[in-house]
Tab-separated table of C-alpha atoms in Angstrom:
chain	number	residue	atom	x	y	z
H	664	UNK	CA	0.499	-6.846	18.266
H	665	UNK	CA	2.037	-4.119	16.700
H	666	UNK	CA	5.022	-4.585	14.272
H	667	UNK	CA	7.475	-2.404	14.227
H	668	UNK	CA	10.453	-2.241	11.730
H	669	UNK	CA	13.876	-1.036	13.088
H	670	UNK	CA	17.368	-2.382	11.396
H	671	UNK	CA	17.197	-4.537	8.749
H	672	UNK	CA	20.629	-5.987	7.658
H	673	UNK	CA	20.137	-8.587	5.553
H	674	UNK	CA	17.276	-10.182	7.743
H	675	UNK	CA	13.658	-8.551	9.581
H	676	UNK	CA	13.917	-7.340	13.048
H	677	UNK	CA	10.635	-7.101	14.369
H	678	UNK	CA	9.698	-6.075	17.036
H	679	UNK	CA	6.191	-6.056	19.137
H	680	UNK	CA	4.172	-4.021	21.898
H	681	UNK	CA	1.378	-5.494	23.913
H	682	UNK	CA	-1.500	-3.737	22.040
H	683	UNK	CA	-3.649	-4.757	19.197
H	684	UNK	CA	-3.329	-3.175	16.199
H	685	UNK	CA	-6.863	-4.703	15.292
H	686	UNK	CA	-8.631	-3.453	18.407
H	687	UNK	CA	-7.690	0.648	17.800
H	688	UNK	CA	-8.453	-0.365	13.853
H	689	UNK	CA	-12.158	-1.375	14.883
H	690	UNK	CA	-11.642	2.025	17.362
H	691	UNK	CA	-10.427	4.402	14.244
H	692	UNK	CA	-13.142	2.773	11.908
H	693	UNK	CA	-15.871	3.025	14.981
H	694	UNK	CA	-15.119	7.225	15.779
H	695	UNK	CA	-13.386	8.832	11.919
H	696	UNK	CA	-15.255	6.277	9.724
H	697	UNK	CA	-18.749	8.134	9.608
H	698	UNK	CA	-16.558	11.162	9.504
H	699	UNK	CA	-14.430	10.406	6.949
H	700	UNK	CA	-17.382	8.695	4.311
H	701	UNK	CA	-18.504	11.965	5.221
H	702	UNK	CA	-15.987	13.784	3.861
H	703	UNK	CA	-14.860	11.003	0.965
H	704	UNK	CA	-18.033	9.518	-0.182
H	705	UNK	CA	-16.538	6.190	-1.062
H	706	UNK	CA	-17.621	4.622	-3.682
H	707	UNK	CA	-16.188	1.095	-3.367
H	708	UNK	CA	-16.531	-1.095	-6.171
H	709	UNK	CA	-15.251	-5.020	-6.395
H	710	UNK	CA	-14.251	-5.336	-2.689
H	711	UNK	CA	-15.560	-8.854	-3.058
H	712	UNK	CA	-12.532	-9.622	-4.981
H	713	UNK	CA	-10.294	-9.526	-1.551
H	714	UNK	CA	-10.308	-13.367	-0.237
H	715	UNK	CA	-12.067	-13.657	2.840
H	716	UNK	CA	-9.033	-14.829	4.574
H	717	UNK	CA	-5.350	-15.862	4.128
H	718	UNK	CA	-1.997	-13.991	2.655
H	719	UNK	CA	-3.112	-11.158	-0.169
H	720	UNK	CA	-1.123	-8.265	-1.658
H	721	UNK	CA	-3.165	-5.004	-2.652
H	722	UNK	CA	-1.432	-3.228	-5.323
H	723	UNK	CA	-2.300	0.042	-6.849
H	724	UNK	CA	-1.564	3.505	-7.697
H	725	UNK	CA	-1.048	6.218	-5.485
H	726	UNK	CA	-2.049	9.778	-5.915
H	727	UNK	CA	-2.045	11.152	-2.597
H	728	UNK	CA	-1.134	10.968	0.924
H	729	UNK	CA	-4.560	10.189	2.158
H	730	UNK	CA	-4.537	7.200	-0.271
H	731	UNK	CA	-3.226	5.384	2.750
H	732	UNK	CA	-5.915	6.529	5.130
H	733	UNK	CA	-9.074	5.662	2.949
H	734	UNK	CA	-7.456	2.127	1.532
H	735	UNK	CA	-7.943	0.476	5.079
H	736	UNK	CA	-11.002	1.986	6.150
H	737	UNK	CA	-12.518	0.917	2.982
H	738	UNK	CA	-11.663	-3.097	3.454
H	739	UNK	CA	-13.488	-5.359	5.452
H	740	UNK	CA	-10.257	-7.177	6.781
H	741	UNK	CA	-7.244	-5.173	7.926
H	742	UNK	CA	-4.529	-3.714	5.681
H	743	UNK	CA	-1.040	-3.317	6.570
H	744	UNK	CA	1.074	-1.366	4.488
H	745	UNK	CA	4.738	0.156	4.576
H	746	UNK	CA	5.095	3.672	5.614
H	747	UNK	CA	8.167	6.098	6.352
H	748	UNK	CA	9.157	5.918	9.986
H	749	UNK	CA	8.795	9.794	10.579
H	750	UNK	CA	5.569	9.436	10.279
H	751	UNK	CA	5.830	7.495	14.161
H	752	UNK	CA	8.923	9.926	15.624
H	753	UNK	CA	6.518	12.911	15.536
H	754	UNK	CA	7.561	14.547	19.088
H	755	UNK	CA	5.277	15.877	21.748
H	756	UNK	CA	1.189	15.194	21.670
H	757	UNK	CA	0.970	15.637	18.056
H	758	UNK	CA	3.743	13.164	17.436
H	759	UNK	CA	2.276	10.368	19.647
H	760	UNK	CA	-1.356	10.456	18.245
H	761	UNK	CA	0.089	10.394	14.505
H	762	UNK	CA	2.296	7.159	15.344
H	763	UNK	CA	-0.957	5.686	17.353
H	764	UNK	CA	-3.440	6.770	14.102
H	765	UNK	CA	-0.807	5.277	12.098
H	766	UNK	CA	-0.257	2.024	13.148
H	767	UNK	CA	-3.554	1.655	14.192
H	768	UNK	CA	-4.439	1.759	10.303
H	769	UNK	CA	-1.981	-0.693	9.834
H	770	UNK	CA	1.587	1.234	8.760
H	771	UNK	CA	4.464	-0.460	9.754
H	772	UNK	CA	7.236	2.014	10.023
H	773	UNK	CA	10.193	1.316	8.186
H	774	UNK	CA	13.176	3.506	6.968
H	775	UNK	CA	13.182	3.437	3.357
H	776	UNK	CA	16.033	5.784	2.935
H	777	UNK	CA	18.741	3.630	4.319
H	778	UNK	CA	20.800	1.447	2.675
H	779	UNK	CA	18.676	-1.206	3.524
H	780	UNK	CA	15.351	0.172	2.828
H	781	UNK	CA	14.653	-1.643	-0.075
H	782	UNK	CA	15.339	-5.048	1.763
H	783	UNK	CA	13.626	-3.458	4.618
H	784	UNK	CA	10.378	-2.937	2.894
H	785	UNK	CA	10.294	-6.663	1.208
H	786	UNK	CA	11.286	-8.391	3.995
H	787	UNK	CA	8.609	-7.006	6.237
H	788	UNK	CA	6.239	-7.623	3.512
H	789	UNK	CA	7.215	-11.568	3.372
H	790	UNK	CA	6.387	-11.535	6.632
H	791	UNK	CA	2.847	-9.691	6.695
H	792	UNK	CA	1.960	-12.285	4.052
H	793	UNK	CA	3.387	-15.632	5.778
H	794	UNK	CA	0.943	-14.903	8.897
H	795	UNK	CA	-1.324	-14.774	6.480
H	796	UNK	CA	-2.873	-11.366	6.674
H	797	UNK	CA	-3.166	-8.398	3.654
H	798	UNK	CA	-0.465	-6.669	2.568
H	799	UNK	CA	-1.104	-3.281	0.655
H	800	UNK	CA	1.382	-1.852	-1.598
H	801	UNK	CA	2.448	1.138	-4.328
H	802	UNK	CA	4.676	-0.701	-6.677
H	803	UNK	CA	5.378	2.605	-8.440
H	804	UNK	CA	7.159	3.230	-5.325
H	805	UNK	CA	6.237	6.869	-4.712
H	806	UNK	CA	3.278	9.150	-5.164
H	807	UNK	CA	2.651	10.172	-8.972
H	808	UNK	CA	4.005	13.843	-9.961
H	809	UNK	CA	1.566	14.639	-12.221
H	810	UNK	CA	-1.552	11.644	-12.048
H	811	UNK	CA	-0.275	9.441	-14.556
H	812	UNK	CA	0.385	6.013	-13.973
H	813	UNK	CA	4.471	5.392	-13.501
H	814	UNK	CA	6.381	2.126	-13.914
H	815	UNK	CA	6.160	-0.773	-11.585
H	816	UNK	CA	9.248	-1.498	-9.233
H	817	UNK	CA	9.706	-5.417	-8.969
H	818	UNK	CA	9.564	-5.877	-5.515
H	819	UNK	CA	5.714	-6.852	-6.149
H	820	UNK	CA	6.550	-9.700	-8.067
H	821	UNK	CA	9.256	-11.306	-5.432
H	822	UNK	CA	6.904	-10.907	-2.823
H	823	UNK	CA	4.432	-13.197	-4.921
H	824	UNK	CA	6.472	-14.503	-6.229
H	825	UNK	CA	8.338	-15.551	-2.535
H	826	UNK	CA	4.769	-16.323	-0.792
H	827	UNK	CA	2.456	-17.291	-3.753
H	828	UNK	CA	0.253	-14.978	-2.401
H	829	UNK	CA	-2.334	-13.502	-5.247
H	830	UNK	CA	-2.424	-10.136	-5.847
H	831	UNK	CA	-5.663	-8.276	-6.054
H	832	UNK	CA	-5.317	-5.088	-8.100
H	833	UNK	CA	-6.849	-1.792	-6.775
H	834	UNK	CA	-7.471	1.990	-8.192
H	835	UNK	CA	-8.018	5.039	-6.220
H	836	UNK	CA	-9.957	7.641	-8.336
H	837	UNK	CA	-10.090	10.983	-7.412
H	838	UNK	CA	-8.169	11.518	-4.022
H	839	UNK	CA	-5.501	13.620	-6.293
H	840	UNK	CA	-8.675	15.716	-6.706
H	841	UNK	CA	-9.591	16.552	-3.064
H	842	UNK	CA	-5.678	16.903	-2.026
H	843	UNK	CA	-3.676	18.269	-4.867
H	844	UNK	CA	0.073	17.832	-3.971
H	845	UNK	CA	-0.555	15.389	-1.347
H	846	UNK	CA	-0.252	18.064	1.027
H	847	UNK	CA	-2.417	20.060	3.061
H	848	UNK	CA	-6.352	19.699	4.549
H	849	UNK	CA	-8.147	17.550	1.810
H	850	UNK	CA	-11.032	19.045	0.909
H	851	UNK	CA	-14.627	17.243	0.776
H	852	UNK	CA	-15.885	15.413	-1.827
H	853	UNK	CA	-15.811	12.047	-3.329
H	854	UNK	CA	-13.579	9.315	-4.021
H	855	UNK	CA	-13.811	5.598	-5.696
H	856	UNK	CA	-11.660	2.487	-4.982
H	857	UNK	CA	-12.195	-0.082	-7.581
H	858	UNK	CA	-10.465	-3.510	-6.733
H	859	UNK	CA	-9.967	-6.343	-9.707
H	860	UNK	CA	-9.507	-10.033	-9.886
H	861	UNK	CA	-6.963	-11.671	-8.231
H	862	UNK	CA	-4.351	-12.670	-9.984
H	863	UNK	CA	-1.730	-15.436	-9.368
H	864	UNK	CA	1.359	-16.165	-10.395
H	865	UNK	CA	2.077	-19.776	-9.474
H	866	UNK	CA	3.244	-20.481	-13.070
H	867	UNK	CA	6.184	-18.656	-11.930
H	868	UNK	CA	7.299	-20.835	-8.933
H	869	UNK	CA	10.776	-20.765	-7.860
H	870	UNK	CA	11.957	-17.849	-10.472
H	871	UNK	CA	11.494	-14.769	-7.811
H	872	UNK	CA	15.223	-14.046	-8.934
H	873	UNK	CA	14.802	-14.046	-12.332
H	874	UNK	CA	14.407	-10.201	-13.769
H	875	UNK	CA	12.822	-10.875	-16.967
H	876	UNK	CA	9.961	-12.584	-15.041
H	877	UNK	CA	9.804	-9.979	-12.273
H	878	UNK	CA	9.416	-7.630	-14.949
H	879	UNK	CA	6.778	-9.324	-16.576
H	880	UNK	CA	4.668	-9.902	-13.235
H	881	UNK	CA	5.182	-6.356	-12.234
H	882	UNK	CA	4.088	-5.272	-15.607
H	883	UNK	CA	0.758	-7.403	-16.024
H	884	UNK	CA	0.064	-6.336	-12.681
H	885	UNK	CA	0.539	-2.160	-13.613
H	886	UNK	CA	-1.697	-3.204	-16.703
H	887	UNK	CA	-4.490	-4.221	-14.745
H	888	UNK	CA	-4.291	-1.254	-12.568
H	889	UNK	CA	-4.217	1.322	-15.431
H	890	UNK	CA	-7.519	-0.365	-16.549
H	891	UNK	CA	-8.989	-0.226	-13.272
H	892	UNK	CA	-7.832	3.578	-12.723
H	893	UNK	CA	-8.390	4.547	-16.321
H	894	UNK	CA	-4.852	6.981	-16.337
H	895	UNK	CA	-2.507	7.409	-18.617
H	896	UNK	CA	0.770	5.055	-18.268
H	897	UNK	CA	4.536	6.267	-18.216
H	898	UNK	CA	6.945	3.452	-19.096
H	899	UNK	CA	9.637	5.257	-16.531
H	900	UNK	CA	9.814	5.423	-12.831
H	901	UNK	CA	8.183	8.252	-10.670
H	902	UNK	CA	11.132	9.170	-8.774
H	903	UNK	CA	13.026	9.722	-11.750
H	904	UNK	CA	10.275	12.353	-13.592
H	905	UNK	CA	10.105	14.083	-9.618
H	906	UNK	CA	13.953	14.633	-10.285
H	907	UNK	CA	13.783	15.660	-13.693
């Protein structure tokens, strides 16, 4: 099935079509994946660190906007991941294969920008990781400015914290390299995604509202991230040095 997002007021609205999302995944892998460890060179270390089945978040940093294209052609089991909804209400031919590419990779389209995003995005998270499948996510929140590592938001920790689902933390090195800006044709050349432990947090049961703790999840979490990725960490949030 594929999920799609549409108003969330205080509660998911999901909604599915009749085609598997893990049937054109096995398609996009099958016809761009030769092209695109072509064009990446992927150098993929830890991947044994995902659990071979049940719920797991992927956090990491995010550099770029094909940071989201290599992540889920570079995991064994399928990734889905938040994504802004124009990225499916393209019109005309152009619009229709970017909303089939998309969530075919796994994006569920939500809008982030409401008033509801934020509950938006966690709620459809909860619900990735309670059928048990992987959820991917930026906890920064946005792509870095500059590529430095930015503060965490929380909304990692309450969706361990929700599903006691273990996060595996994940780097992508060099994709700020081959698409500077996140815009434009990336260029060739190569790229490494280094995943880490898993972590859990079950010592935290039952305190998913409690800020101090989701700042200390989020925070060991960044930690392990910026050790994996080897950049420099900002204690202060990315959107707020893209408005500075």
């Amino acid at each position: 099935m594929v999920l799609t997002c549409k108003d969330f007021v205080g509660r998911t609205d999901c909604s599915t079509t009749s085609e598997d999302p893990l049937s054109r995944l096995s398609l996009i892998k099958a016809v761009l994946g030769p092209f695109l460890r072509l064009m990446f060179r992927p150098r993929v270390e830890g991947v044994q660190h995902i659990p071979a089945d049940g719920p797991v978040i992927l956090a990491g940093n995010h550099l770029t906007f094909i940071d989201s294209m290599v992540l889920p052609l570079v995991c064994d089991r399928p990734v889905f991941f938040i994504g802004k909804d124009e990225y499916v209400t393209g019109k005309g031919l152009k619009g229709r294969l970017m909303a089939w590419f998309f969530t075919g990779v796994g994006m569920i389209p939500v809008d982030r920008d409401g008033a509801n995003g934020g509950v938006a995005a966690l709620m459809t998270g909860r619900r990735v990781l309670e059928e048990g499948r992987v959820f991917g996510i930026y906890p920064e929140g946005t792509r870095s400015p500059d590529g430095r590592l930015y503060r965490g938001r929380t909304g990692i920790a309450r969706l361990t914290l929700m599903t006691g689902a273990p996060v595996v933390p994940f780097a992508m090195i060099g994709t700020d390299k081959l698409q500077p800006g996140g815009a434009g044709i990336p260029r060739p050349g190569r790229v490494t995604i280094r995943f880490g432990e898993p972590m859990e947090f079950s010592r935290y049961e039952g305190m998913d509202r409690d800020r101090y703790v989701l700042r200390a999840v989020t925070d060991s979490v960044m930690t392990e991230v910026m050790q994996l990725s080897g950049q420099e960490y900002v204690d202060m949030y990315a959107t707020k040095a893209k408005a500075a």
